[in-house]
mmCIF file of C-alpha atoms and ligand atoms in Angstrom:
data_model
loop_
_atom_site.group_PDB
_atom_site.id
_atom_site.type_symbol
_atom_site.label_atom_id
_atom_site.label_comp_id
_atom_site.label_asym_id
_atom_site.label_seq_id
_atom_site.Cartn_x
_atom_site.Cartn_y
_atom_site.Cartn_z
ATOM 1 C CA MET A 14 8.925 -14.712 78.693
ATOM 2 C CA GLU A 15 11.130 -12.020 77.280
ATOM 3 C CA LYS A 16 13.525 -14.669 76.073
ATOM 4 C CA LYS A 17 10.684 -16.601 74.496
ATOM 5 C CA ILE A 18 9.573 -13.601 72.462
ATOM 6 C CA LYS A 19 13.099 -12.984 71.284
ATOM 7 C CA GLU A 20 13.378 -16.618 70.258
ATOM 8 C CA ILE A 21 10.202 -16.339 68.229
ATOM 9 C CA TRP A 22 11.663 -13.318 66.509
ATOM 10 C CA TRP A 23 14.932 -15.013 65.593
ATOM 11 C CA LYS A 24 13.265 -18.206 64.425
ATOM 12 C CA ALA A 25 10.725 -16.334 62.327
ATOM 13 C CA LYS A 26 13.381 -14.164 60.782
ATOM 14 C CA GLU A 27 15.471 -17.192 59.951
ATOM 15 C CA GLU A 28 12.571 -19.078 58.374
ATOM 16 C CA ILE A 29 11.335 -16.142 56.313
ATOM 17 C CA SER A 30 14.792 -15.586 54.905
ATOM 18 C CA GLN A 31 14.775 -19.098 53.374
ATOM 19 C CA PRO A 32 13.816 -19.432 49.687
ATOM 20 C CA GLN A 33 10.051 -19.033 49.476
ATOM 21 C CA THR A 34 7.046 -19.850 47.341
ATOM 22 C CA PRO A 35 3.833 -17.861 47.843
ATOM 23 C CA GLU A 36 2.239 -20.933 49.518
ATOM 24 C CA LYS A 37 5.102 -21.497 51.931
ATOM 25 C CA LEU A 38 5.162 -17.851 52.872
ATOM 26 C CA SER A 39 1.461 -17.656 53.683
ATOM 27 C CA ALA A 40 1.777 -20.804 55.838
ATOM 28 C CA LEU A 41 4.605 -19.119 57.735
ATOM 29 C CA LYS A 42 2.506 -16.038 58.174
ATOM 30 C CA VAL A 43 -0.249 -18.097 59.756
ATOM 31 C CA LYS A 44 2.332 -19.785 61.976
ATOM 32 C CA TYR A 45 3.831 -16.535 63.295
ATOM 33 C CA LEU A 46 1.035 -14.006 63.055
ATOM 34 C CA GLY A 47 -2.133 -16.146 62.954
ATOM 35 C CA LYS A 48 -4.698 -16.217 65.766
ATOM 36 C CA LYS A 49 -3.158 -19.334 67.234
ATOM 37 C CA SER A 50 0.423 -18.172 66.912
ATOM 38 C CA GLU A 51 2.632 -18.120 69.983
ATOM 39 C CA LEU A 52 2.924 -14.395 69.783
ATOM 40 C CA ASN A 53 -0.821 -13.882 69.755
ATOM 41 C CA GLN A 54 -1.214 -16.276 72.668
ATOM 42 C CA ILE A 55 1.262 -14.208 74.645
ATOM 43 C CA LEU A 56 -0.583 -11.012 73.845
ATOM 44 C CA LYS A 57 -3.878 -12.637 74.755
ATOM 45 C CA ASN A 58 -2.575 -13.765 78.121
ATOM 46 C CA LEU A 59 -1.003 -10.427 79.046
ATOM 47 C CA LYS A 60 -3.821 -9.865 81.522
ATOM 48 C CA ASN A 61 -2.593 -12.772 83.626
ATOM 49 C CA LEU A 62 0.819 -11.209 84.135
ATOM 50 C CA SER A 63 1.929 -9.014 86.960
ATOM 51 C CA ALA A 64 1.840 -5.269 86.374
ATOM 52 C CA GLU A 65 5.619 -5.241 86.304
ATOM 53 C CA GLU A 66 5.843 -7.916 83.620
ATOM 54 C CA LYS A 67 3.025 -6.379 81.580
ATOM 55 C CA LYS A 68 5.046 -3.198 81.236
ATOM 56 C CA ILE A 69 7.922 -5.024 79.581
ATOM 57 C CA ILE A 70 6.256 -7.897 77.740
ATOM 58 C CA GLY A 71 3.351 -5.894 76.290
ATOM 59 C CA PRO A 72 5.387 -3.353 74.295
ATOM 60 C CA LEU A 73 7.971 -5.958 73.334
ATOM 61 C CA ALA A 74 5.433 -8.431 71.947
ATOM 62 C CA ASN A 75 3.701 -5.656 70.006
ATOM 63 C CA GLN A 76 6.973 -4.383 68.641
ATOM 64 C CA ILE A 77 7.923 -7.856 67.388
ATOM 65 C CA LYS A 78 4.479 -8.336 65.914
ATOM 66 C CA ASN A 79 4.801 -5.127 63.889
ATOM 67 C CA LYS A 80 8.323 -5.951 62.788
ATOM 68 C CA LEU A 81 7.179 -9.379 61.614
ATOM 69 C CA LYS A 82 4.292 -7.835 59.686
ATOM 70 C CA GLU A 83 6.784 -5.589 58.001
ATOM 71 C CA ILE A 84 9.151 -8.346 56.887
ATOM 72 C CA PHE A 85 6.270 -10.483 55.711
ATOM 73 C CA SER A 86 4.904 -7.748 53.498
ATOM 74 C CA GLN A 87 8.407 -7.024 52.196
ATOM 75 C CA LYS A 88 8.879 -10.667 51.343
ATOM 76 C CA GLU A 89 5.431 -10.861 49.727
ATOM 77 C CA GLU A 90 6.279 -7.955 47.451
ATOM 78 C CA GLU A 91 9.585 -9.545 46.494
ATOM 79 C CA LEU A 92 7.863 -12.792 45.681
ATOM 80 C CA ALA A 93 5.151 -11.108 43.590
ATOM 81 C CA SER A 94 7.731 -9.422 41.392
ATOM 82 C CA VAL A 95 9.537 -12.734 40.851
ATOM 83 C CA VAL A 96 6.276 -14.384 39.837
ATOM 84 C CA ASP A 97 5.529 -11.557 37.368
ATOM 85 C CA ALA A 98 8.965 -11.857 35.814
ATOM 86 C CA GLU A 99 8.411 -15.601 35.417
ATOM 87 C CA LYS A 100 5.112 -14.986 33.630
ATOM 88 C CA GLU A 101 6.782 -12.557 31.291
ATOM 89 C CA TRP A 102 9.677 -14.803 30.532
ATOM 90 C CA ILE A 103 10.660 -14.683 26.882
ATOM 91 C CA ASP A 104 12.410 -17.450 25.041
ATOM 92 C CA VAL A 105 14.899 -15.434 23.038
ATOM 93 C CA THR A 106 15.956 -18.545 21.158
ATOM 94 C CA ALA A 107 12.440 -19.271 19.827
ATOM 95 C CA PRO A 108 12.090 -18.788 16.041
ATOM 96 C CA ALA A 109 10.765 -15.283 15.276
ATOM 97 C CA GLN A 110 7.320 -14.738 13.810
ATOM 98 C CA ARG A 111 7.564 -13.694 10.181
ATOM 99 C CA VAL A 112 6.550 -10.074 9.640
ATOM 100 C CA ARG A 113 4.784 -9.475 6.348
ATOM 101 C CA PRO A 114 4.852 -5.751 5.641
ATOM 102 C CA GLY A 115 2.373 -4.391 3.100
ATOM 103 C CA LYS A 116 3.721 -3.685 -0.367
ATOM 104 C CA LEU A 117 2.585 -1.377 -3.127
ATOM 105 C CA HIS A 118 1.306 -3.152 -6.215
ATOM 106 C CA PRO A 119 3.810 -2.950 -9.116
ATOM 107 C CA LEU A 120 1.251 -1.001 -11.165
ATOM 108 C CA THR A 121 0.933 1.554 -8.381
ATOM 109 C CA LEU A 122 4.713 1.862 -8.232
ATOM 110 C CA VAL A 123 4.903 2.430 -11.968
ATOM 111 C CA GLN A 124 2.017 4.894 -11.948
ATOM 112 C CA ASN A 125 3.571 6.869 -9.083
ATOM 113 C CA GLN A 126 6.849 7.090 -10.939
ATOM 114 C CA ILE A 127 5.181 8.163 -14.177
ATOM 115 C CA GLU A 128 3.220 10.843 -12.350
ATOM 116 C CA ASP A 129 6.385 12.136 -10.688
ATOM 117 C CA ILE A 130 8.216 12.440 -13.991
ATOM 118 C CA PHE A 131 5.356 14.173 -15.779
ATOM 119 C CA THR A 132 4.648 16.535 -12.924
ATOM 120 C CA SER A 133 8.281 17.591 -13.052
ATOM 121 C CA LEU A 134 7.764 18.330 -16.763
ATOM 122 C CA GLY A 135 4.840 20.623 -15.932
ATOM 123 C CA PHE A 136 1.986 18.231 -16.767
ATOM 124 C CA GLU A 137 -1.289 18.087 -14.887
ATOM 125 C CA ILE A 138 -2.700 14.713 -13.817
ATOM 126 C CA VAL A 139 -6.332 14.247 -14.877
ATOM 127 C CA ASP A 140 -8.949 11.557 -14.173
ATOM 128 C CA GLY A 141 -11.977 10.375 -16.090
ATOM 129 C CA PRO A 142 -14.810 7.902 -15.470
ATOM 130 C CA ASP A 143 -14.368 4.148 -16.126
ATOM 131 C CA VAL A 144 -17.994 3.916 -17.272
ATOM 132 C CA GLU A 145 -18.171 6.312 -20.165
ATOM 133 C CA THR A 146 -20.671 7.511 -22.728
ATOM 134 C CA GLU A 147 -20.295 6.281 -26.247
ATOM 135 C CA PHE A 148 -19.908 9.919 -27.198
ATOM 136 C CA TYR A 149 -16.636 10.572 -25.351
ATOM 137 C CA ASN A 150 -15.205 7.124 -25.904
ATOM 138 C CA PHE A 151 -15.885 7.107 -29.665
ATOM 139 C CA ASP A 152 -17.902 9.813 -31.433
ATOM 140 C CA ALA A 153 -16.130 12.847 -30.009
ATOM 141 C CA ILE A 154 -12.732 11.508 -30.983
ATOM 142 C CA ASN A 155 -13.631 11.031 -34.588
ATOM 143 C CA MET A 156 -15.100 7.545 -34.399
ATOM 144 C CA PRO A 157 -18.777 7.838 -35.355
ATOM 145 C CA ASP A 158 -21.029 4.821 -35.187
ATOM 146 C CA ASP A 159 -20.185 3.428 -38.600
ATOM 147 C CA HIS A 160 -16.465 4.115 -38.308
ATOM 148 C CA PRO A 161 -14.354 1.038 -39.033
ATOM 149 C CA GLY A 162 -11.933 2.169 -36.286
ATOM 150 C CA ARG A 163 -14.450 0.961 -33.700
ATOM 151 C CA ASP A 164 -13.773 -2.577 -34.788
ATOM 152 C CA MET A 165 -10.220 -2.206 -33.475
ATOM 153 C CA GLN A 166 -11.544 -2.280 -29.927
ATOM 154 C CA ASP A 167 -13.959 -4.935 -28.693
ATOM 155 C CA THR A 168 -16.258 -3.100 -26.366
ATOM 156 C CA PHE A 169 -18.205 -3.989 -23.220
ATOM 157 C CA TRP A 170 -21.583 -2.295 -23.634
ATOM 158 C CA ILE A 171 -23.443 -1.240 -20.505
ATOM 159 C CA SER A 172 -26.594 -0.113 -22.325
ATOM 160 C CA LYS A 173 -28.063 -2.306 -25.031
ATOM 161 C CA LYS A 174 -26.040 -1.669 -28.145
ATOM 162 C CA GLU A 175 -28.963 -2.434 -30.507
ATOM 163 C CA ASN A 176 -31.721 -0.076 -29.325
ATOM 164 C CA ARG A 177 -29.749 2.970 -28.301
ATOM 165 C CA LYS A 178 -30.142 6.405 -29.819
ATOM 166 C CA LYS A 179 -27.155 7.537 -31.838
ATOM 167 C CA GLY A 180 -24.177 8.311 -29.605
ATOM 168 C CA GLU A 181 -26.119 7.729 -26.397
ATOM 169 C CA GLY A 182 -24.841 4.307 -25.491
ATOM 170 C CA VAL A 183 -22.868 3.652 -22.318
ATOM 171 C CA VAL A 184 -19.680 1.619 -22.390
ATOM 172 C CA MET A 185 -16.799 0.559 -20.215
ATOM 173 C CA ARG A 186 -14.211 2.890 -21.670
ATOM 174 C CA THR A 187 -11.916 1.134 -24.101
ATOM 175 C CA GLN A 188 -9.206 3.792 -23.990
ATOM 176 C CA THR A 189 -8.098 6.772 -21.918
ATOM 177 C CA SER A 190 -8.438 8.848 -25.106
ATOM 178 C CA SER A 191 -12.034 9.205 -23.881
ATOM 179 C CA VAL A 192 -10.807 11.944 -21.535
ATOM 180 C CA GLN A 193 -9.420 14.129 -24.351
ATOM 181 C CA VAL A 194 -12.669 15.885 -25.293
ATOM 182 C CA ARG A 195 -14.053 15.704 -21.748
ATOM 183 C CA TYR A 196 -11.093 17.803 -20.617
ATOM 184 C CA MET A 197 -10.813 20.128 -23.619
ATOM 185 C CA GLU A 198 -14.507 21.075 -23.360
ATOM 186 C CA LYS A 199 -13.708 22.697 -20.026
ATOM 187 C CA HIS A 200 -10.162 23.971 -20.610
ATOM 188 C CA GLN A 201 -8.545 26.210 -23.184
ATOM 189 C CA PRO A 202 -5.017 25.709 -24.573
ATOM 190 C CA PRO A 203 -2.184 25.765 -23.772
ATOM 191 C CA LEU A 204 -2.626 22.473 -21.951
ATOM 192 C CA ARG A 205 -0.428 19.588 -20.907
ATOM 193 C CA ILE A 206 -2.126 16.659 -19.238
ATOM 194 C CA ILE A 207 -1.624 12.995 -18.529
ATOM 195 C CA VAL A 208 -4.491 10.616 -17.818
ATOM 196 C CA PRO A 209 -3.612 7.348 -16.115
ATOM 197 C CA GLY A 210 -6.566 4.977 -15.796
ATOM 198 C CA ARG A 211 -8.282 1.649 -16.170
ATOM 199 C CA VAL A 212 -9.636 0.534 -19.530
ATOM 200 C CA PHE A 213 -11.652 -2.500 -20.641
ATOM 201 C CA ARG A 214 -11.777 -4.636 -23.752
ATOM 202 C CA ASN A 215 -14.009 -7.559 -24.464
ATOM 203 C CA GLU A 216 -11.150 -9.889 -25.353
ATOM 204 C CA ALA A 217 -9.968 -13.378 -24.551
ATOM 205 C CA THR A 218 -7.063 -13.272 -22.121
ATOM 206 C CA ASP A 219 -3.612 -14.748 -22.571
ATOM 207 C CA ALA A 220 -0.098 -13.950 -21.361
ATOM 208 C CA SER A 221 -0.126 -10.581 -23.117
ATOM 209 C CA HIS A 222 -3.858 -9.679 -23.192
ATOM 210 C CA GLU A 223 -6.222 -8.763 -20.382
ATOM 211 C CA HIS A 224 -9.854 -7.631 -20.537
ATOM 212 C CA THR A 225 -9.067 -5.027 -17.849
ATOM 213 C CA PHE A 226 -5.826 -3.123 -17.959
ATOM 214 C CA HIS A 227 -4.394 0.370 -17.532
ATOM 215 C CA GLN A 228 -3.510 3.020 -20.017
ATOM 216 C CA PHE A 229 -1.777 6.210 -19.829
ATOM 217 C CA GLU A 230 -2.769 9.083 -22.092
ATOM 218 C CA ALA A 231 -0.713 12.215 -22.716
ATOM 219 C CA LEU A 232 -2.177 15.278 -24.409
ATOM 220 C CA VAL A 233 -0.372 18.507 -25.232
ATOM 221 C CA VAL A 234 -2.139 21.337 -27.061
ATOM 222 C CA ASP A 235 -0.935 24.792 -28.026
ATOM 223 C CA LYS A 236 -0.571 26.922 -31.150
ATOM 224 C CA LYS A 237 2.664 25.402 -32.406
ATOM 225 C CA ILE A 238 3.078 21.849 -31.246
ATOM 226 C CA SER A 239 4.876 19.451 -33.556
ATOM 227 C CA VAL A 240 6.027 15.846 -33.737
ATOM 228 C CA ALA A 241 9.433 17.062 -32.529
ATOM 229 C CA ASN A 242 7.813 18.105 -29.225
ATOM 230 C CA PHE A 243 6.314 14.656 -28.911
ATOM 231 C CA LEU A 244 9.673 13.003 -29.560
ATOM 232 C CA PHE A 245 11.390 15.177 -26.989
ATOM 233 C CA VAL A 246 8.815 14.509 -24.251
ATOM 234 C CA ALA A 247 8.749 10.782 -25.059
ATOM 235 C CA GLU A 248 12.528 10.399 -24.988
ATOM 236 C CA THR A 249 12.823 12.426 -21.794
ATOM 237 C CA PHE A 250 10.119 10.383 -20.139
ATOM 238 C CA PHE A 251 11.393 6.925 -21.127
ATOM 239 C CA SER A 252 15.001 7.810 -20.288
ATOM 240 C CA GLN A 253 13.978 8.926 -16.796
ATOM 241 C CA PHE A 254 11.654 5.985 -16.323
ATOM 242 C CA PHE A 255 14.229 3.330 -17.219
ATOM 243 C CA GLY A 256 17.200 5.259 -15.829
ATOM 244 C CA GLU A 257 19.207 5.099 -19.065
ATOM 245 C CA LYS A 258 19.245 6.966 -22.362
ATOM 246 C CA MET A 259 16.327 5.685 -24.465
ATOM 247 C CA LYS A 260 15.582 6.245 -28.117
ATOM 248 C CA VAL A 261 12.076 6.521 -29.530
ATOM 249 C CA ARG A 262 11.178 5.431 -33.057
ATOM 250 C CA LEU A 263 7.960 6.273 -34.905
ATOM 251 C CA ARG A 264 6.253 4.085 -37.491
ATOM 252 C CA PRO A 265 3.279 5.321 -39.517
ATOM 253 C CA SER A 266 0.022 3.874 -38.220
ATOM 254 C CA TYR A 267 -3.662 4.652 -38.072
ATOM 255 C CA PHE A 268 -5.825 5.884 -35.212
ATOM 256 C CA PRO A 269 -8.997 7.819 -36.058
ATOM 257 C CA PHE A 270 -8.291 10.652 -33.583
ATOM 258 C CA VAL A 271 -4.826 11.580 -34.878
ATOM 259 C CA GLU A 272 -3.416 12.663 -38.204
ATOM 260 C CA PRO A 273 -0.723 11.691 -38.868
ATOM 261 C CA GLY A 274 -0.749 8.693 -36.548
ATOM 262 C CA PHE A 275 2.147 6.580 -35.327
ATOM 263 C CA GLU A 276 3.007 3.544 -33.431
ATOM 264 C CA PHE A 277 6.025 4.239 -31.330
ATOM 265 C CA ASP A 278 8.810 1.943 -30.269
ATOM 266 C CA ILE A 279 11.547 2.411 -27.695
ATOM 267 C CA SER A 280 15.021 0.904 -27.808
ATOM 268 C CA CYS A 281 14.937 -2.578 -26.284
ATOM 269 C CA THR A 282 15.348 -2.428 -22.496
ATOM 270 C CA ASN A 283 16.890 -5.883 -22.492
ATOM 271 C CA CYS A 284 19.692 -5.581 -25.081
ATOM 272 C CA GLY A 285 19.898 -1.795 -25.481
ATOM 273 C CA GLY A 286 19.157 -2.040 -29.216
ATOM 274 C CA LYS A 287 21.571 -4.777 -30.300
ATOM 275 C CA GLY A 288 18.848 -7.347 -30.888
ATOM 276 C CA CYS A 289 17.728 -10.183 -28.599
ATOM 277 C CA SER A 290 14.824 -12.571 -28.091
ATOM 278 C CA THR A 291 12.762 -9.976 -26.135
ATOM 279 C CA CYS A 292 12.700 -7.631 -29.138
ATOM 280 C CA SER A 293 12.675 -10.412 -31.782
ATOM 281 C CA GLN A 294 16.171 -9.327 -32.854
ATOM 282 C CA THR A 295 14.919 -5.899 -33.984
ATOM 283 C CA GLY A 296 16.403 -3.819 -31.163
ATOM 284 C CA TRP A 297 13.014 -2.115 -30.689
ATOM 285 C CA ILE A 298 9.961 -2.710 -28.528
ATOM 286 C CA GLU A 299 6.527 -1.362 -29.399
ATOM 287 C CA VAL A 300 4.983 0.573 -26.527
ATOM 288 C CA GLY A 301 1.981 2.512 -27.801
ATOM 289 C CA GLY A 302 0.129 4.715 -30.233
ATOM 290 C CA ALA A 303 0.559 8.418 -30.803
ATOM 291 C CA GLY A 304 -0.052 11.184 -33.287
ATOM 292 C CA MET A 305 -1.032 14.778 -33.958
ATOM 293 C CA VAL A 306 -4.534 15.498 -32.671
ATOM 294 C CA HIS A 307 -7.114 15.417 -35.480
ATOM 295 C CA GLN A 308 -8.865 18.742 -36.119
ATOM 296 C CA ASN A 309 -12.221 16.919 -35.850
ATOM 297 C CA VAL A 310 -11.366 16.203 -32.204
ATOM 298 C CA PHE A 311 -10.631 19.883 -31.518
ATOM 299 C CA GLN A 312 -13.889 20.751 -33.209
ATOM 300 C CA ALA A 313 -15.834 18.297 -31.035
ATOM 301 C CA ALA A 314 -14.323 20.023 -27.983
ATOM 302 C CA GLY A 315 -15.539 23.410 -29.267
ATOM 303 C CA TYR A 316 -12.184 24.743 -30.448
ATOM 304 C CA PRO A 317 -12.044 26.505 -33.827
ATOM 305 C CA ARG A 318 -10.599 24.356 -36.619
ATOM 306 C CA ASN A 319 -6.950 24.834 -37.551
ATOM 307 C CA LYS A 320 -6.180 27.192 -34.704
ATOM 308 C CA TYR A 321 -4.414 24.700 -32.467
ATOM 309 C CA GLN A 322 -2.032 21.800 -32.818
ATOM 310 C CA GLY A 323 -1.358 19.046 -30.361
ATOM 311 C CA PHE A 324 -0.015 15.591 -29.842
ATOM 312 C CA ALA A 325 -1.574 12.684 -28.012
ATOM 313 C CA TRP A 326 -0.249 9.308 -27.037
ATOM 314 C CA GLY A 327 -1.520 6.287 -25.225
ATOM 315 C CA PHE A 328 0.179 3.191 -23.953
ATOM 316 C CA GLY A 329 -0.394 0.339 -21.561
ATOM 317 C CA LEU A 330 0.891 0.648 -18.009
ATOM 318 C CA GLU A 331 1.114 -3.118 -17.626
ATOM 319 C CA ARG A 332 3.417 -3.265 -20.610
ATOM 320 C CA LEU A 333 5.778 -0.752 -19.017
ATOM 321 C CA ALA A 334 5.697 -2.549 -15.678
ATOM 322 C CA MET A 335 6.394 -5.841 -17.451
ATOM 323 C CA MET A 336 9.449 -4.365 -19.148
ATOM 324 C CA LYS A 337 10.725 -2.679 -16.043
ATOM 325 C CA TYR A 338 10.308 -5.659 -13.700
ATOM 326 C CA LYS A 339 10.695 -8.443 -16.292
ATOM 327 C CA ILE A 340 7.211 -9.882 -15.721
ATOM 328 C CA ASN A 341 6.212 -12.368 -18.386
ATOM 329 C CA ASP A 342 2.445 -12.771 -17.887
ATOM 330 C CA ILE A 343 0.002 -9.839 -17.789
ATOM 331 C CA ARG A 344 -2.553 -11.948 -15.890
ATOM 332 C CA LEU A 345 -0.345 -11.852 -12.774
ATOM 333 C CA PHE A 346 -1.300 -8.212 -12.149
ATOM 334 C CA HIS A 347 -4.893 -9.047 -11.254
ATOM 335 C CA SER A 348 -4.181 -12.455 -9.772
ATOM 336 C CA GLY A 349 -4.353 -11.097 -6.227
ATOM 337 C CA ASP A 350 -1.459 -13.403 -5.400
ATOM 338 C CA ILE A 351 0.670 -11.804 -2.689
ATOM 339 C CA ARG A 352 3.627 -13.996 -3.621
ATOM 340 C CA PHE A 353 3.665 -11.877 -6.772
ATOM 341 C CA THR A 354 3.118 -8.422 -5.259
ATOM 342 C CA GLU A 355 5.559 -9.068 -2.411
ATOM 343 C CA GLN A 356 8.452 -9.077 -4.843
ATOM 344 C CA PHE A 357 8.404 -5.389 -5.682
HETATM 345 N N1 LIG B 86 -6.168 5.129 -27.634
HETATM 346 C C1 LIG B 86 -5.272 4.381 -28.474
HETATM 347 C C2 LIG B 86 -5.416 2.908 -28.139
HETATM 348 O O1 LIG B 86 -5.926 2.570 -27.114
HETATM 349 C C3 LIG B 86 -3.830 4.802 -28.295
HETATM 350 C C4 LIG B 86 -3.572 6.194 -28.795
HETATM 351 C C5 LIG B 86 -3.706 7.268 -27.928
HETATM 352 C C6 LIG B 86 -3.177 6.409 -30.084
HETATM 353 C C7 LIG B 86 -3.461 8.546 -28.405
HETATM 354 C C8 LIG B 86 -2.906 7.677 -30.551
HETATM 355 C C9 LIG B 86 -3.034 8.760 -29.697
HETATM 356 O O2 LIG B 86 -5.058 2.052 -28.910
#
């Protein structure tokens, strides 16, 4: 009997040590530890043995039973961890999934950079509403109802243009100049602000025109501000923005809210001023309008006439982004096409 139990032990140990699957192992467990297993039969029949034999066989059979339980549970654990590893198996040769990180829109990039430069020059960044009263968009900046200057900007009217009371219409702002009087009403000079923002014009679109675009207004007011101050700020800004020394050129022009008024050009970013197809061989590229703030505008803001001087300028953000990143169609900005925005 003793020999028999030892044999069971050796056989079981041998079989368990063979390579296993979970199914094979549980069959073995039934074979060696199940109700009908030899070992259990022996334990069941202990009562038929002599007292002498019971003393030896009983403890031995129990000891083997416990040892077997132990190796089975060890083996089961081993097997479970192998199965887990198989489930988690990774094919390191499989083609990787393409990660598409988010990108900032080129206009946001340009606006951030502009804001950084102007903040470092001591300017404050100011906002204004997209939906604006006719008063701030036109009247307050020296463009009363019958002013021919209004014809320069095709306007989206929110209120009915025909039946409105004078100056009380509501428009989608056509220019960030609308923020000039809004701001000056509440602040006294000296002041240095920039106003980046969205503007709207009721125009047909093509590669260089959009009905919705962004402008960027600068306004500096103090007792002795001159065109030289404007030139200095403009050259400093454009040189920092394009990372190379830029020249600014003024040409006389007309805007109702400035006197004198200019259009300003910067040296061509493509050829550096030598003349190329981008600048139509002139060496210059037109970027925006500027001028010395009209005293009528100061008056509308509640400042006394002829006490202050200031300069203002406005230009299109899209235009700057197009020059910087060599984009040839303004309509791409609002296309929502991520193949476009991903490139910046
Ligand atoms: N607001 C003008 C425009 O949209 C640009 C401008 C701003 C001109 C400030 C002069 C001074 O055309």
